[in-house]
Coordinates of C-alpha atoms in Angstrom, one line a residue:
Chain A
Q1 CA -13.5 -9.8 7.5
T2 CA -11.7 -13.0 5.5
V3 CA -10.0 -15.1 7.8
V4 CA -6.8 -17.3 6.7
T5 CA -6.5 -20.3 8.7
Q6 CA -3.6 -22.7 9.2
E7 CA -3.2 -25.3 12.5
P8 CA -1.1 -23.3 14.7
S9 CA 1.6 -26.3 15.4
F10 CA 2.0 -29.7 13.8
S11 CA 4.6 -32.2 14.7
V12 CA 6.8 -34.9 12.4
S13 CA 9.1 -37.4 12.7
P14 CA 12.4 -37.4 10.8
G15 CA 12.0 -38.9 7.6
G16 CA 8.2 -38.6 7.5
T17 CA 5.7 -36.7 5.8
V18 CA 3.6 -33.5 6.6
T19 CA 1.0 -31.9 4.9
L20 CA -0.2 -28.7 6.2
T21 CA -3.2 -26.7 5.4
C22 CA -4.6 -23.2 4.3
G23 CA -8.2 -22.4 4.3
L24 CA -10.5 -19.3 4.4
T25 CA -13.4 -19.0 7.0
S26 CA -16.0 -18.3 4.4
A27 CA -15.0 -19.8 1.0
S28 CA -13.0 -22.5 -0.8
V29 CA -9.7 -21.8 -1.8
S30 CA -9.1 -22.3 -5.5
T31 CA -6.2 -21.8 -8.0
D32 CA -7.7 -18.0 -8.3
N33 CA -6.4 -17.8 -4.8
Y34 CA -2.6 -18.4 -5.9
A35 CA -1.4 -19.5 -2.9
S36 CA 2.0 -19.4 -1.9
W37 CA 3.9 -20.6 1.4
Y38 CA 6.9 -19.6 3.4
Q39 CA 8.9 -20.7 5.3
Q40 CA 10.3 -18.7 8.2
T41 CA 13.2 -19.6 10.7
P42 CA 13.2 -17.1 13.9
G43 CA 15.1 -14.0 13.3
Q44 CA 15.6 -14.2 9.7
A45 CA 13.4 -13.2 6.7
P46 CA 10.8 -15.5 5.4
R47 CA 11.7 -17.8 2.0
T48 CA 9.3 -18.4 -0.6
L49 CA 8.7 -22.2 -0.8
I50 CA 5.7 -22.1 -3.0
Y51 CA 3.7 -20.0 -5.2
T52 CA 0.7 -20.5 -7.5
T53 CA -0.6 -23.1 -5.5
N54 CA 1.9 -25.6 -6.8
S55 CA 4.8 -23.8 -8.5
R56 CA 8.3 -24.2 -6.6
S57 CA 10.6 -20.8 -5.8
S58 CA 13.4 -21.4 -7.3
G59 CA 16.2 -23.5 -5.0
V60 CA 13.3 -25.1 -3.0
P61 CA 13.9 -28.8 -3.4
D62 CA 11.5 -31.3 -4.8
R63 CA 10.5 -32.4 -1.1
F64 CA 8.0 -29.4 -0.8
S65 CA 4.9 -29.7 -2.7
G66 CA 1.9 -27.6 -2.9
S67 CA -1.8 -28.6 -3.8
I68 CA -5.5 -27.9 -3.3
L69 CA -6.9 -30.8 -1.1
G70 CA -10.8 -30.4 -0.9
N71 CA -11.6 -26.7 -0.3
K72 CA -7.9 -25.8 1.3
A73 CA -4.9 -25.0 -0.1
A74 CA -2.2 -27.6 1.2
L75 CA 1.9 -27.7 1.5
T76 CA 3.3 -31.1 2.0
I77 CA 6.8 -32.0 2.9
T78 CA 8.3 -35.6 2.3
G79 CA 11.2 -36.9 4.0
A80 CA 11.1 -34.1 6.6
Q81 CA 14.9 -33.0 7.9
A82 CA 15.7 -31.1 11.1
D83 CA 16.2 -28.2 9.5
D84 CA 12.3 -28.1 8.3
E85 CA 11.7 -27.1 11.8
S86 CA 10.1 -23.6 11.6
D87 CA 7.2 -21.4 11.1
Y88 CA 5.1 -21.7 7.7
Y89 CA 3.1 -19.3 6.4
C90 CA 0.2 -19.4 3.8
A91 CA -0.5 -16.0 1.8
L92 CA -4.0 -16.1 -0.5
Y93 CA -4.9 -13.8 -3.2
M94 CA -8.4 -12.4 -2.3
G95 CA -8.5 -10.5 -5.7
S96 CA -8.5 -6.3 -6.4
G97 CA -4.5 -6.7 -5.6
V98 CA -5.1 -8.1 -1.6
W99 CA -3.2 -10.9 -0.5
V100 CA -3.6 -12.0 3.3
F101 CA -1.1 -14.3 5.3
G102 CA -2.6 -17.0 7.3
G103 CA -1.6 -16.9 11.3
G104 CA 0.9 -19.6 10.5
T105 CA 2.0 -23.2 11.7
K106 CA 4.8 -24.0 13.9
L107 CA 6.4 -27.1 12.5
T108 CA 8.2 -29.5 14.8
V109 CA 10.4 -32.1 13.6
L110 CA 11.0 -35.0 16.4
Chain B
Q1 CA 23.6 -10.4 -6.9
V2 CA 20.1 -7.9 -5.9
Q3 CA 20.1 -6.9 -1.8
L4 CA 17.0 -5.1 -0.3
Q5 CA 18.0 -3.0 2.7
E6 CA 15.3 -1.4 4.9
S7 CA 16.2 2.0 6.6
G8 CA 14.5 4.4 9.1
P9 CA 14.0 5.3 12.3
G10 CA 13.7 2.9 15.1
L11 CA 11.7 4.7 16.9
V12 CA 8.7 6.3 16.5
K13 CA 6.1 8.2 18.5
P14 CA 2.3 7.5 18.6
S15 CA 0.1 9.2 16.9
E16 CA 3.3 10.2 14.2
T17 CA 4.6 8.8 11.1
L18 CA 6.2 5.9 10.4
S19 CA 9.0 6.4 7.2
L20 CA 10.9 3.5 6.0
T21 CA 12.7 3.0 2.8
C22 CA 14.2 0.0 0.9
T23 CA 17.0 0.5 -1.1
V24 CA 17.7 -2.1 -3.7
S25 CA 21.0 -2.5 -5.1
G26 CA 22.3 -5.0 -7.5
G27 CA 19.2 -4.6 -9.8
S28 CA 16.8 -2.2 -11.3
I29 CA 13.5 -1.3 -9.5
S30 CA 11.7 -1.4 -12.6
G31 CA 9.4 -4.7 -13.6
Y32 CA 9.0 -6.3 -10.6
Y33 CA 6.4 -5.8 -7.6
W34 CA 7.7 -3.9 -4.5
S35 CA 5.8 -5.4 -1.1
W36 CA 6.1 -4.4 2.6
I37 CA 5.4 -6.7 5.0
R38 CA 5.4 -6.4 8.6
Q39 CA 5.6 -9.0 11.6
S40 CA 4.9 -7.7 15.4
P41 CA 6.7 -9.2 18.2
G42 CA 5.9 -12.9 18.1
E43 CA 3.1 -12.4 15.8
G44 CA 2.5 -13.9 12.3
L45 CA 3.2 -12.2 9.0
E46 CA 0.8 -9.4 7.9
W47 CA 0.8 -8.1 4.3
I48 CA 1.0 -4.1 4.2
G49 CA 1.1 -3.7 0.5
Y50 CA 2.8 -3.3 -2.8
L51 CA 3.6 -1.1 -5.6
S52 CA 3.2 -3.2 -9.2
N53 CA 5.1 -3.0 -11.9
T54 CA 2.8 -0.6 -13.9
G55 CA 3.1 1.6 -10.7
S56 CA -0.2 1.0 -9.3
T57 CA -0.6 0.8 -5.3
F58 CA -2.2 -1.8 -3.3
Y59 CA -3.0 -2.2 0.1
N60 CA -4.0 -4.1 3.2
P61 CA -7.6 -3.0 3.5
S62 CA -7.1 -2.7 7.1
L63 CA -4.3 -0.6 6.8
K64 CA -5.3 1.7 3.8
S65 CA -6.9 4.9 5.2
R66 CA -2.9 5.1 6.8
V67 CA -0.6 3.8 4.1
T68 CA 1.5 5.0 1.2
I69 CA 3.7 3.2 -0.8
S70 CA 5.9 5.1 -3.2
V71 CA 9.2 5.0 -5.6
D72 CA 11.9 6.8 -6.2
T73 CA 13.3 5.2 -9.4
S74 CA 16.0 7.9 -9.9
R75 CA 17.3 6.9 -6.4
N76 CA 16.2 2.8 -6.7
H77 CA 14.5 3.0 -3.8
F78 CA 10.5 2.5 -2.8
S79 CA 9.4 3.8 1.0
L80 CA 6.2 2.8 3.2
R81 CA 4.6 6.0 5.4
L82 CA 2.1 4.9 8.0
N83 CA 0.0 8.0 9.7
S84 CA -1.2 7.9 13.1
V85 CA 1.2 5.0 14.7
T86 CA -0.1 3.3 17.8
A87 CA 1.6 0.6 19.8
A88 CA -0.4 -1.9 17.6
D89 CA 2.1 -0.8 14.8
T90 CA 5.4 -1.9 16.4
A91 CA 6.9 -4.6 14.4
V92 CA 9.5 -5.8 12.4
Y93 CA 8.8 -4.0 8.8
Y94 CA 10.2 -6.3 5.6
C95 CA 10.8 -4.6 2.5
G96 CA 10.6 -7.8 -0.5
R97 CA 10.5 -8.4 -4.4
S98 CA 8.3 -10.5 -5.9
N99 CA 6.4 -11.3 -9.0
G100 CA 2.8 -10.3 -8.4
Y101 CA 2.1 -14.2 -7.8
G102 CA 3.6 -14.8 -4.5
D103 CA 7.3 -15.7 -5.6
Y104 CA 9.5 -13.3 -3.2
D105 CA 12.7 -13.8 -4.6
Y106 CA 14.7 -11.0 -2.2
W107 CA 13.9 -9.6 1.0
G108 CA 15.5 -7.1 3.3
Q109 CA 16.4 -8.6 6.5
G110 CA 14.3 -6.6 8.3
T111 CA 13.9 -3.6 11.1
L112 CA 12.1 -2.7 14.0
V113 CA 10.4 -0.3 14.7
T114 CA 9.1 0.6 18.1
V115 CA 5.9 2.9 18.6
S116 CA 6.7 4.3 21.9
S117 CA 6.5 8.0 23.6

């Protein structure tokens, strides 16, 4: 069974840069996985940040960027702000119309 | 402005069928991908499935035997049915509109469904 892996938690200082990753237990992530990244605060629906690896969704500031780093997808946040403190989820396309979410990363800004 | 609104029972008995509807207002249901995603209390997101812009449906393999997503274009809504539910199906269920490549531009606010006798 394919498992999408994310760091359970991460912390970043205000103004700092952080890179969250999204991997596969049994393969390397490629652009064919159309990696997507979502931000979610408690009690709210998710918000799309990045799709197809590095495309920013409408209205998302350019502090958020996506890439492939090594064998994983990555979300980089530069100039971290207090309201970036959220849960971040990646999703990967596995082919045949199937998507899988990672377990999420809880980002703390302190 | 497009809005999505989930509706359906908030309490379902074990072994019964969970049925939810997502009503789309402010825009047509044609030409997009329409998804259901859920989140168990305190847990992460789980993709349930979607209805593509061509009318095809795709489901999470772990739920495929129990789930059906359908559309009623005359009412501009799409629906989720999940059979034989257990407590593990207790979750907030979200509907969302995407471009098919992971870019969800509109979401419902989510509806909590509890499976309990």
